[in-house]
mmCIF file of C-alpha atoms in Angstrom:
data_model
loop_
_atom_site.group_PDB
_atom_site.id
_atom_site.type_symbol
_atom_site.label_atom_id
_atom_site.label_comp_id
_atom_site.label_asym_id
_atom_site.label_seq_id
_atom_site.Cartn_x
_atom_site.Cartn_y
_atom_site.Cartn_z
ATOM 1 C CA UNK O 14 -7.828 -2.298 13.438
ATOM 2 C CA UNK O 15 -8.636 -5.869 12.355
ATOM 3 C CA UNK O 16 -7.245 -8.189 14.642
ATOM 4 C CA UNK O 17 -5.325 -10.342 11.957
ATOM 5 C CA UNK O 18 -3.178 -7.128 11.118
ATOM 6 C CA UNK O 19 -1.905 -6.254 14.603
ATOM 7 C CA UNK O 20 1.074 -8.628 13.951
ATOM 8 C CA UNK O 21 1.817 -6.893 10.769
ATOM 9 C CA UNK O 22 1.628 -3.661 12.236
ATOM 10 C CA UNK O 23 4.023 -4.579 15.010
ATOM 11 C CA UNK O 24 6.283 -5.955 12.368
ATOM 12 C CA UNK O 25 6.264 -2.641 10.772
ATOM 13 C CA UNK O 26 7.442 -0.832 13.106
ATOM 14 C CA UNK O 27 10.272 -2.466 13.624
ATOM 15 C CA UNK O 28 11.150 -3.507 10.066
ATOM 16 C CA UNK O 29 14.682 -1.464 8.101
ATOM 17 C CA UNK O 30 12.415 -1.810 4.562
ATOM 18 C CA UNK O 31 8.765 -2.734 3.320
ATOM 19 C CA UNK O 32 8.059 -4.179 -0.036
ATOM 20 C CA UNK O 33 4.710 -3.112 -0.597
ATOM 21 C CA UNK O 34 2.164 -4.466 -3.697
ATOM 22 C CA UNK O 35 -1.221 -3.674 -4.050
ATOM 23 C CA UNK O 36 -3.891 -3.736 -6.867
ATOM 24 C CA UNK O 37 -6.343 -1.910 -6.593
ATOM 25 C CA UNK O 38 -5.231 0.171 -3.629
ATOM 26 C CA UNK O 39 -3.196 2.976 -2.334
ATOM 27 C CA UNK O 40 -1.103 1.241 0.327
ATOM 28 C CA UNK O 41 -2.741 1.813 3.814
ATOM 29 C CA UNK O 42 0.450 3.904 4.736
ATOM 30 C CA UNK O 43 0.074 6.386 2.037
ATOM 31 C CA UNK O 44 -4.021 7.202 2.555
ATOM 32 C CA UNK O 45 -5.834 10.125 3.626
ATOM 33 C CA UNK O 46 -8.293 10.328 5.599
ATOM 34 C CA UNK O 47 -11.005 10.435 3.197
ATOM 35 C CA UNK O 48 -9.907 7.736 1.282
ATOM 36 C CA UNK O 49 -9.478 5.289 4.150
ATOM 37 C CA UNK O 50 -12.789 6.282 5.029
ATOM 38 C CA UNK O 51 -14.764 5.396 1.635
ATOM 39 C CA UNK O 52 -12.402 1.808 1.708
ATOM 40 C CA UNK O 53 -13.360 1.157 5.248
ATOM 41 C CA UNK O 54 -17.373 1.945 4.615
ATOM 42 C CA UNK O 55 -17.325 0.590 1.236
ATOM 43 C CA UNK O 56 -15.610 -3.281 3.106
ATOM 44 C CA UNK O 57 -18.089 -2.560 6.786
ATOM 45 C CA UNK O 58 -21.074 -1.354 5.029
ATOM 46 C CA UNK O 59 -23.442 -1.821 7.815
ATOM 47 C CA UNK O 60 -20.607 -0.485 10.319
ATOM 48 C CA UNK O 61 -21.479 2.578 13.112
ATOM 49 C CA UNK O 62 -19.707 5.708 12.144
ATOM 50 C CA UNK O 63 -17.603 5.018 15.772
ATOM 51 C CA UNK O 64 -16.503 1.607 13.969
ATOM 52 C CA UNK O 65 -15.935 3.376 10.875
ATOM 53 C CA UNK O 66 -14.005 6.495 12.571
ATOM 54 C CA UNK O 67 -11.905 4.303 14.314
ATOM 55 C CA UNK O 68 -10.674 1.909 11.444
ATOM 56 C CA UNK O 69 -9.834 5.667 10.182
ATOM 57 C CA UNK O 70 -7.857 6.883 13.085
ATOM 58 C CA UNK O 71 -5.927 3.758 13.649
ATOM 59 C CA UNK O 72 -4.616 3.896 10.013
ATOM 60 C CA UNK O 73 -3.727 7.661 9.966
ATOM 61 C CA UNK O 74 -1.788 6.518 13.627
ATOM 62 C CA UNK O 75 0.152 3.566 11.725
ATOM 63 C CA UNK O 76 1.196 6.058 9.077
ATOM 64 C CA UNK O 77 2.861 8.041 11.616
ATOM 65 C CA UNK O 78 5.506 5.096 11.556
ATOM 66 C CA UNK O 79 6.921 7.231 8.395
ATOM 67 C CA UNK O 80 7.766 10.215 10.496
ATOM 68 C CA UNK O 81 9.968 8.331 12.886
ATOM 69 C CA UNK O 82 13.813 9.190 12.114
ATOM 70 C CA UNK O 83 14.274 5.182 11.681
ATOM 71 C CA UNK O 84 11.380 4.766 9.443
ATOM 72 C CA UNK O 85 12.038 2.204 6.895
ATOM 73 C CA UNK O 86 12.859 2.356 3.960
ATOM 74 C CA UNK O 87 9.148 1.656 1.531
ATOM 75 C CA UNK O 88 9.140 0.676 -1.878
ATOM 76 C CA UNK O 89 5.804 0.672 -3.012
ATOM 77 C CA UNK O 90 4.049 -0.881 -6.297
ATOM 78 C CA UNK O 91 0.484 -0.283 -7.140
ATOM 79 C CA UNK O 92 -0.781 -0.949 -10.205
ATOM 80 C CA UNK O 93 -2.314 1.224 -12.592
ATOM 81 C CA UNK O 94 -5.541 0.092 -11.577
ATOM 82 C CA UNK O 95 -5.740 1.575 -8.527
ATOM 83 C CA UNK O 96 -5.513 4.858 -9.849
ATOM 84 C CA UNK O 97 -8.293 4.891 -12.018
ATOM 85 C CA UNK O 98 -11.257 3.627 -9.329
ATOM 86 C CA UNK O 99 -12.843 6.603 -8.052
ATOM 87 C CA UNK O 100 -12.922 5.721 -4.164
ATOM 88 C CA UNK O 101 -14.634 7.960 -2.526
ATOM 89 C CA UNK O 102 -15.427 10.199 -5.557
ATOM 90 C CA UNK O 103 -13.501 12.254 -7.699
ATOM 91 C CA UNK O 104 -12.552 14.718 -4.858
ATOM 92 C CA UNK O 105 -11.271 12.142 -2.158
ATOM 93 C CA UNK O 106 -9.711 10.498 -5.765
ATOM 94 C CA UNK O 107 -7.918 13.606 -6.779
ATOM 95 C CA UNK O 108 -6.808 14.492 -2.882
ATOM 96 C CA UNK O 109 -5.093 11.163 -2.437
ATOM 97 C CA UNK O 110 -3.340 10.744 -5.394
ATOM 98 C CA UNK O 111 -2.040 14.234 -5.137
ATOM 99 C CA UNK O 112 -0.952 13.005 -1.369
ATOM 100 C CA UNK O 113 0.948 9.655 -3.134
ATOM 101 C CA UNK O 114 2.779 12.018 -5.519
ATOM 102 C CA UNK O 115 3.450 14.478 -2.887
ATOM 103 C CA UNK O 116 4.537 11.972 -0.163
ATOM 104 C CA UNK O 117 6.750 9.933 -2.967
ATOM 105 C CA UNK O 118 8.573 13.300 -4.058
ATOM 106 C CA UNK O 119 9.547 14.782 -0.593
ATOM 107 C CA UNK O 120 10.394 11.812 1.416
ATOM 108 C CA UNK O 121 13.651 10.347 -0.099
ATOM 109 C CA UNK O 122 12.887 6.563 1.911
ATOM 110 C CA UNK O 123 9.799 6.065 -0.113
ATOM 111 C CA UNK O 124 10.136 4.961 -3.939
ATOM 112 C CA UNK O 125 6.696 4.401 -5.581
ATOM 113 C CA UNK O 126 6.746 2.655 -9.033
ATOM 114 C CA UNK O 127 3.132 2.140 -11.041
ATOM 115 C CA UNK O 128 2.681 -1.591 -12.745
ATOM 116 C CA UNK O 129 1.056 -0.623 -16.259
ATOM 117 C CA UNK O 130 -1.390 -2.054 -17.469
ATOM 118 C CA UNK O 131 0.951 -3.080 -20.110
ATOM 119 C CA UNK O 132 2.865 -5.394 -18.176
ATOM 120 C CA UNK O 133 0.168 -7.881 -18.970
ATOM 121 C CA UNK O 134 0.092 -10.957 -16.810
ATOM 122 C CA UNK O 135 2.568 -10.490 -13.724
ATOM 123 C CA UNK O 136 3.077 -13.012 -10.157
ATOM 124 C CA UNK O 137 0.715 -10.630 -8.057
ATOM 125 C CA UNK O 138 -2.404 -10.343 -10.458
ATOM 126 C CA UNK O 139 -4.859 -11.789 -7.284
ATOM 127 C CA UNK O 140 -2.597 -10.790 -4.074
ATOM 128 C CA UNK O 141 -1.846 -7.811 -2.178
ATOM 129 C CA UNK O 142 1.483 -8.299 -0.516
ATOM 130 C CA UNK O 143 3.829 -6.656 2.498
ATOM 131 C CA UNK O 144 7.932 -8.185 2.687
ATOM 132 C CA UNK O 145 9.152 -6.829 5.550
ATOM 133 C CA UNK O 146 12.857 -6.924 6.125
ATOM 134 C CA UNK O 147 14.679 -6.691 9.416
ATOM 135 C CA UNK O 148 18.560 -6.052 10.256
ATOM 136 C CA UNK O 149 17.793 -8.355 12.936
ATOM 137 C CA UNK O 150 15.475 -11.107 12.003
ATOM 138 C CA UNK O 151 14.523 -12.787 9.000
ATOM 139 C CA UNK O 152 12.583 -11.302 6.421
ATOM 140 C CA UNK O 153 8.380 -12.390 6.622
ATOM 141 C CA UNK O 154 5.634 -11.367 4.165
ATOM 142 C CA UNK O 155 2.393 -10.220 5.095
ATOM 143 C CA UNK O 156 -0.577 -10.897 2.377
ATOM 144 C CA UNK O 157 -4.269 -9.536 2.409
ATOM 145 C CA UNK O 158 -7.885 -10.240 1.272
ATOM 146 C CA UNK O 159 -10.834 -8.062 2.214
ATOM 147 C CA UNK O 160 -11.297 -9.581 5.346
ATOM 148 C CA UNK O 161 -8.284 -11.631 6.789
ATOM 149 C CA UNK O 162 -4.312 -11.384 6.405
ATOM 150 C CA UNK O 163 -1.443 -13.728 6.903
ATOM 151 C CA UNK O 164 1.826 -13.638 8.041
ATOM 152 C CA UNK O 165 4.508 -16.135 5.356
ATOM 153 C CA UNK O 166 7.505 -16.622 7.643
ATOM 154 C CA UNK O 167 7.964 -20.071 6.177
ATOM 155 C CA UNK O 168 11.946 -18.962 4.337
ATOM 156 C CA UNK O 169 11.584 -20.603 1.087
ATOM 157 C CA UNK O 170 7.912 -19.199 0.697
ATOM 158 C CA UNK O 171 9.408 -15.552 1.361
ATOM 159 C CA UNK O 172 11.678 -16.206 -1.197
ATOM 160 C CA UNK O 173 9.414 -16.908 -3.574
ATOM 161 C CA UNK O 174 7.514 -13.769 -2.681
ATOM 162 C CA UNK O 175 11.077 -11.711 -2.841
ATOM 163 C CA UNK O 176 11.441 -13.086 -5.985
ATOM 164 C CA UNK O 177 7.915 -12.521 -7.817
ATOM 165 C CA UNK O 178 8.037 -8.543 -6.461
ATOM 166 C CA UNK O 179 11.669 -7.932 -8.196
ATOM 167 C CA UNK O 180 10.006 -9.662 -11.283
ATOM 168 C CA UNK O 181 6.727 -7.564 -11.045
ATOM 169 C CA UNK O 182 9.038 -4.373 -10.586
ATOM 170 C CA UNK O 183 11.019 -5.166 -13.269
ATOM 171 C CA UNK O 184 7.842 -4.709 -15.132
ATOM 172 C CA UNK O 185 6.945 -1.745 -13.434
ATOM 173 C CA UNK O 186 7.428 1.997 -14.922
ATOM 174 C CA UNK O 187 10.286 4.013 -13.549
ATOM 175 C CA UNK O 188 10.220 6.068 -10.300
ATOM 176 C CA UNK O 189 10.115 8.661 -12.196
ATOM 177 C CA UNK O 190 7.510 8.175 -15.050
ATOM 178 C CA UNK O 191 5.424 6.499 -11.978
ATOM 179 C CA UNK O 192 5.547 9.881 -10.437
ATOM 180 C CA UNK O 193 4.291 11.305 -13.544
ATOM 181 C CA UNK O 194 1.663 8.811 -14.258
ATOM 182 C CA UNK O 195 0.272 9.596 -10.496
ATOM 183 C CA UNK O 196 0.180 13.322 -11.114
ATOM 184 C CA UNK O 197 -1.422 12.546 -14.267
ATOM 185 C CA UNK O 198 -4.680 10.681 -12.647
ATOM 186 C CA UNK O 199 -4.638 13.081 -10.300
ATOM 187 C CA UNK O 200 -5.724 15.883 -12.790
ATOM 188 C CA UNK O 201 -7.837 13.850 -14.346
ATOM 189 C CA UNK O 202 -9.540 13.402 -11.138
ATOM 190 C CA UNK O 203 -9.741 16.968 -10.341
ATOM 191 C CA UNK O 204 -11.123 18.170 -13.549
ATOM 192 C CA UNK O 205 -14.442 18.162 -13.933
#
């Protein structure tokens, strides 16, 4: 696991909800093995397969966090974009979207919702984003490049973040017709 993540992951673990927002990923939580594994060669390129492998296990560990009886509550938005990019290949593509759309329609504490393309310009067209919520702290966002992260625990600067993801989900499709649009990929992933 990178080192500028461990915080996050901590934070995780202990947070009642996560706001999640990513472009042109599935959210780290959500990914199979195979996927995780063509993201973390694709970003490490020149990486042992022990480096790789282990990037791979730690993630698959984190998502464990969604098992736990007090696992929080995750809203996630990905836009459309990310699932069209054939990580992996179309297999791996067609695997983890049909794990999103599975994992969104049996656990009732996750609600996925797919930004259109159609929603045009929107607050997080060049950011990847985590707002973590606590019953016992104040609420911090986590953002992300391809190689470092950064805690936001600065109030009015979460705010700000709170307030551009209700804006962006506004904009996003419903639960519902996200859930259709992920199943719909998926196919087209899985047919040759």
């Amino acid at each position: 696991m990178a080192g500028y993540f461990a915080d996050a992951v901590e934070l995780q673990a202990r947070s009642s909800s996560i706001d999640s927002y990513t472009a042109m990923l599935v959210p780290g939580l959500l990914q199979t093995g195979p996927y995780a594994r063509a993201l973390t060669r694709a970003a490490h390129p020149f990486a042992t397969t022990e480096v790789v492998e282990g990037h791979v296990t730690a993630r698959m560990e984190r998502a464990q966090l969604l098992d736990s009886p007090a696992a929080p509550v995750l809203w996630v938005m990905i836009h459309e974009a990310a699932l069209l990019v054939p990580v992996g290949g179309r297999a791996v593509m067609a695997e983890q979207l049909n794990h999103l759309a599975e994992q969104t329609a049996s656990r009732p504490r996750i609600v996925t919702q797919v930004l259109p393309f159609s929603a045009g310009a929107h607050p997080f067209l060049h950011a990847s984003m985590l707002l973590m919520q606590f019953t016992d702290a104040p609420a911090v966002v986590y953002t992300e490049s391809a190689y470092s992260g950064q805690l936001v625990e600065e109030p009015l600067l979460v705010e700000q973040y709170s307030t551009a993801y209700d804006l962006a989900r506004a904009a996003a499709l419903s639960p519902e017709a996200s859930l259709v649009r992920i199943v719909s990929a998926a196919k087209e992933f899985a047919t040759p």
